[in-house]
mmCIF file with all atom_site columns, C-alpha atoms in Angstrom:
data_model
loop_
_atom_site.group_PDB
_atom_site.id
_atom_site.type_symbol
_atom_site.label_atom_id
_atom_site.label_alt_id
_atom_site.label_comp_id
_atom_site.label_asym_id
_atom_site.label_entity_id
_atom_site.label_seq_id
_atom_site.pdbx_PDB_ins_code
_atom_site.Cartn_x
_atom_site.Cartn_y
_atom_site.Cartn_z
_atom_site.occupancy
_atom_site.B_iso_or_equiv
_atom_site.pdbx_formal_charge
_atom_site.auth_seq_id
_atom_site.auth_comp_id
_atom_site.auth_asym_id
_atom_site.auth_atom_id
_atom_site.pdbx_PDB_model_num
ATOM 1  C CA . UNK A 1 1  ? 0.000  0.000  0.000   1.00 70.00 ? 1101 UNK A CA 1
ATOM 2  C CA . UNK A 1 2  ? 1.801  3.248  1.689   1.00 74.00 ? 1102 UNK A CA 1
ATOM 3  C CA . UNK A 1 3  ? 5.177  1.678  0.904   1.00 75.00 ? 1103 UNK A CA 1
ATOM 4  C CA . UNK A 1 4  ? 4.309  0.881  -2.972  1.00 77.00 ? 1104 UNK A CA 1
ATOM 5  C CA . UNK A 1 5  ? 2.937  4.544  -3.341  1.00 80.00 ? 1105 UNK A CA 1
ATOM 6  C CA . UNK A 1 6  ? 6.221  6.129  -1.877  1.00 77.00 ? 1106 UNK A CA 1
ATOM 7  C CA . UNK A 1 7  ? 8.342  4.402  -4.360  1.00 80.00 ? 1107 UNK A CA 1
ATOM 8  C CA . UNK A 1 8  ? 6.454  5.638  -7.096  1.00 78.00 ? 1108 UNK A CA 1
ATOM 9  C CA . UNK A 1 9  ? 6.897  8.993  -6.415  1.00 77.00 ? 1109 UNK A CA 1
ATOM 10 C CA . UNK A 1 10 ? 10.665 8.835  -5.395  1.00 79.00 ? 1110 UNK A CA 1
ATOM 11 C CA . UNK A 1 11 ? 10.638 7.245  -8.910  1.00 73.00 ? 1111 UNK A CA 1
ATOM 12 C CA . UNK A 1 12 ? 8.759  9.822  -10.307 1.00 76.00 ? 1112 UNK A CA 1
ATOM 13 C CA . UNK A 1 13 ? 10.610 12.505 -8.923  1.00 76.00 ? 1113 UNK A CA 1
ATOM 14 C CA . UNK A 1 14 ? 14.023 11.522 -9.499  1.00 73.00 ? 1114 UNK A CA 1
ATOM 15 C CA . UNK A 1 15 ? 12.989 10.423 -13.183 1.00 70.00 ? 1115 UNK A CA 1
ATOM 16 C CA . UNK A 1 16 ? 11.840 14.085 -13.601 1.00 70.00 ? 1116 UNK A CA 1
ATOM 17 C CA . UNK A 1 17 ? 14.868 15.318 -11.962 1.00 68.00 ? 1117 UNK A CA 1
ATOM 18 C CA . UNK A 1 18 ? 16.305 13.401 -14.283 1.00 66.00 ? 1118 UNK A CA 1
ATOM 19 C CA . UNK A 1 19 ? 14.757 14.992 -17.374 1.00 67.00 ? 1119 UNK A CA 1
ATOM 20 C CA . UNK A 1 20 ? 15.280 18.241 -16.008 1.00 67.00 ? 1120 UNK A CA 1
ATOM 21 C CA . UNK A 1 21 ? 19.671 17.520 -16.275 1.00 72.00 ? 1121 UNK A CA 1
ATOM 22 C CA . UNK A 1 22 ? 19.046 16.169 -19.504 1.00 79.00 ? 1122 UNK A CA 1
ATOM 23 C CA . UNK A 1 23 ? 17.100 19.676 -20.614 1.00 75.00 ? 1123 UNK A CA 1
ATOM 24 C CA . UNK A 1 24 ? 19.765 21.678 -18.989 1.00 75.00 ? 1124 UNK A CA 1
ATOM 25 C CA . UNK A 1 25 ? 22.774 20.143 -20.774 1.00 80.00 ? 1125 UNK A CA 1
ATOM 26 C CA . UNK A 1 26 ? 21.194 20.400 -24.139 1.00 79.00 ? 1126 UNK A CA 1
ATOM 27 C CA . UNK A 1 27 ? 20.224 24.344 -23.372 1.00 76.00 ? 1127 UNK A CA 1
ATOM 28 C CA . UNK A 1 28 ? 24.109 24.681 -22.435 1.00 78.00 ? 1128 UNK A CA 1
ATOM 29 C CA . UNK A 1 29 ? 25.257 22.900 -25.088 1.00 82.00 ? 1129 UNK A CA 1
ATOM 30 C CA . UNK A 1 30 ? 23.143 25.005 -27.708 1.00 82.00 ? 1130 UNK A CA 1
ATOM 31 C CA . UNK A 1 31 ? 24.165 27.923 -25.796 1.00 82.00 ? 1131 UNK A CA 1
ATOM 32 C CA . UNK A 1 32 ? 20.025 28.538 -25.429 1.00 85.00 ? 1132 UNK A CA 1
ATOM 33 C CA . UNK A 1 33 ? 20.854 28.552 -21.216 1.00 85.00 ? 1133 UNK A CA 1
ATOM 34 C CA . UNK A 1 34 ? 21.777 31.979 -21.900 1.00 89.00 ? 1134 UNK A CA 1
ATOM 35 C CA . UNK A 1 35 ? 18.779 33.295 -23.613 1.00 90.00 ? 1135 UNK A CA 1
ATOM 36 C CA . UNK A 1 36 ? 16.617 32.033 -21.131 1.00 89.00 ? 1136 UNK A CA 1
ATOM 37 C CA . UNK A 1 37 ? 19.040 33.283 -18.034 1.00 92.00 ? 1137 UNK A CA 1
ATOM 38 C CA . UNK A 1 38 ? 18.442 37.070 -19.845 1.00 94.00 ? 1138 UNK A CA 1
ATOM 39 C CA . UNK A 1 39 ? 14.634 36.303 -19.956 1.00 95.00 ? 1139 UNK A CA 1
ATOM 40 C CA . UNK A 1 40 ? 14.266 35.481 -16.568 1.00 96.00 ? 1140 UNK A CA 1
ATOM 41 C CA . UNK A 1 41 ? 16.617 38.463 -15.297 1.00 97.00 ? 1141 UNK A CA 1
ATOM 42 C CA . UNK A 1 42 ? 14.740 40.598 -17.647 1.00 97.00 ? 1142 UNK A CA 1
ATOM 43 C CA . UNK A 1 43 ? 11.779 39.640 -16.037 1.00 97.00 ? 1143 UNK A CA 1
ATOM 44 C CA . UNK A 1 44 ? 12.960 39.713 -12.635 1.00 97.00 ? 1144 UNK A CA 1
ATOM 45 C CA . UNK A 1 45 ? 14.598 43.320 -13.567 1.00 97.00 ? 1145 UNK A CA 1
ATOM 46 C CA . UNK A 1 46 ? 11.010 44.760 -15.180 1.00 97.00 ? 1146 UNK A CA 1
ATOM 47 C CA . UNK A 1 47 ? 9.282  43.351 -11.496 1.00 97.00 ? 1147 UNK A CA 1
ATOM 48 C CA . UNK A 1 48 ? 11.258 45.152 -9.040  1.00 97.00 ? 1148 UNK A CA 1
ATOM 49 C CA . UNK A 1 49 ? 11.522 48.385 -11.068 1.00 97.00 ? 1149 UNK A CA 1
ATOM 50 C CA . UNK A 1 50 ? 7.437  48.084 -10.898 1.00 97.00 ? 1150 UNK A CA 1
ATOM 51 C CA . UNK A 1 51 ? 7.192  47.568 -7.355  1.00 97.00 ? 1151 UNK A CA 1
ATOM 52 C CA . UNK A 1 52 ? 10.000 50.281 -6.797  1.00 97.00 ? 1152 UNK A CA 1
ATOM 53 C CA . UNK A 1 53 ? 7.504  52.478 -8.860  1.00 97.00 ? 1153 UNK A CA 1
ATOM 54 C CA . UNK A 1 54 ? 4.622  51.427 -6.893  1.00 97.00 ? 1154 UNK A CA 1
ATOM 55 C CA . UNK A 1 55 ? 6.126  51.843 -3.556  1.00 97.00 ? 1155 UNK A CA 1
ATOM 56 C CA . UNK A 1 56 ? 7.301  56.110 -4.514  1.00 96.00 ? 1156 UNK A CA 1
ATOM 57 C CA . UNK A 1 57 ? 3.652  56.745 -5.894  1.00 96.00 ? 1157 UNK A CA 1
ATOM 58 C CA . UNK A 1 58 ? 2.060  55.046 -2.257  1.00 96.00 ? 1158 UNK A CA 1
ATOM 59 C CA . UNK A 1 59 ? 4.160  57.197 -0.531  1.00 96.00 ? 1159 UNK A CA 1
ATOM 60 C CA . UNK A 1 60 ? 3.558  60.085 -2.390  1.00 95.00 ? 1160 UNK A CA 1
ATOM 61 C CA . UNK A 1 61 ? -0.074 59.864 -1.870  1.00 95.00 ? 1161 UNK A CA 1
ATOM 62 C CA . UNK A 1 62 ? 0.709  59.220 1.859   1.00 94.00 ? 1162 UNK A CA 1
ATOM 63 C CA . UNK A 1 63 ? 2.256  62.558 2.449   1.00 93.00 ? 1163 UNK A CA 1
ATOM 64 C CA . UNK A 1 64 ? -0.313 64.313 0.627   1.00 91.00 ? 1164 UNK A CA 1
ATOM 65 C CA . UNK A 1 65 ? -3.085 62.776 3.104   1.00 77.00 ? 1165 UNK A CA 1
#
């Protein structure tokens, strides 16, 4: 029962972790890991500099109150 379900999902897991190295070595090898690295900080850039933005207009309209 408990014990056959826990081995299929260490399986699962680890045969997904797996896939995931596989997926990563191809990206580096295709030199596609660095595309999606500049996506992701792109992203992560674009986020901040919104909440930055958000956070000076809040306190803008806090001082005028």
């Amino acid at each position: 029962g408990i014990q056959m379900t826990l081995a299929a999902m260490v399986f699962a897991i680890s045969s997904a972790a797996a896939q995931e190295v596989e997926m990563a070595d191809a990206m580096r090898s295709d030199g596609k890991i660095f595309v999606v690295v500049g996506v992701l900080l792109a992203l992560l850039f674009g986020v901040f500099a919104y909440l930055i933005s958000i956070d000076r207009k809040l306190r803008k309209m806090e001082k005028r109150s």
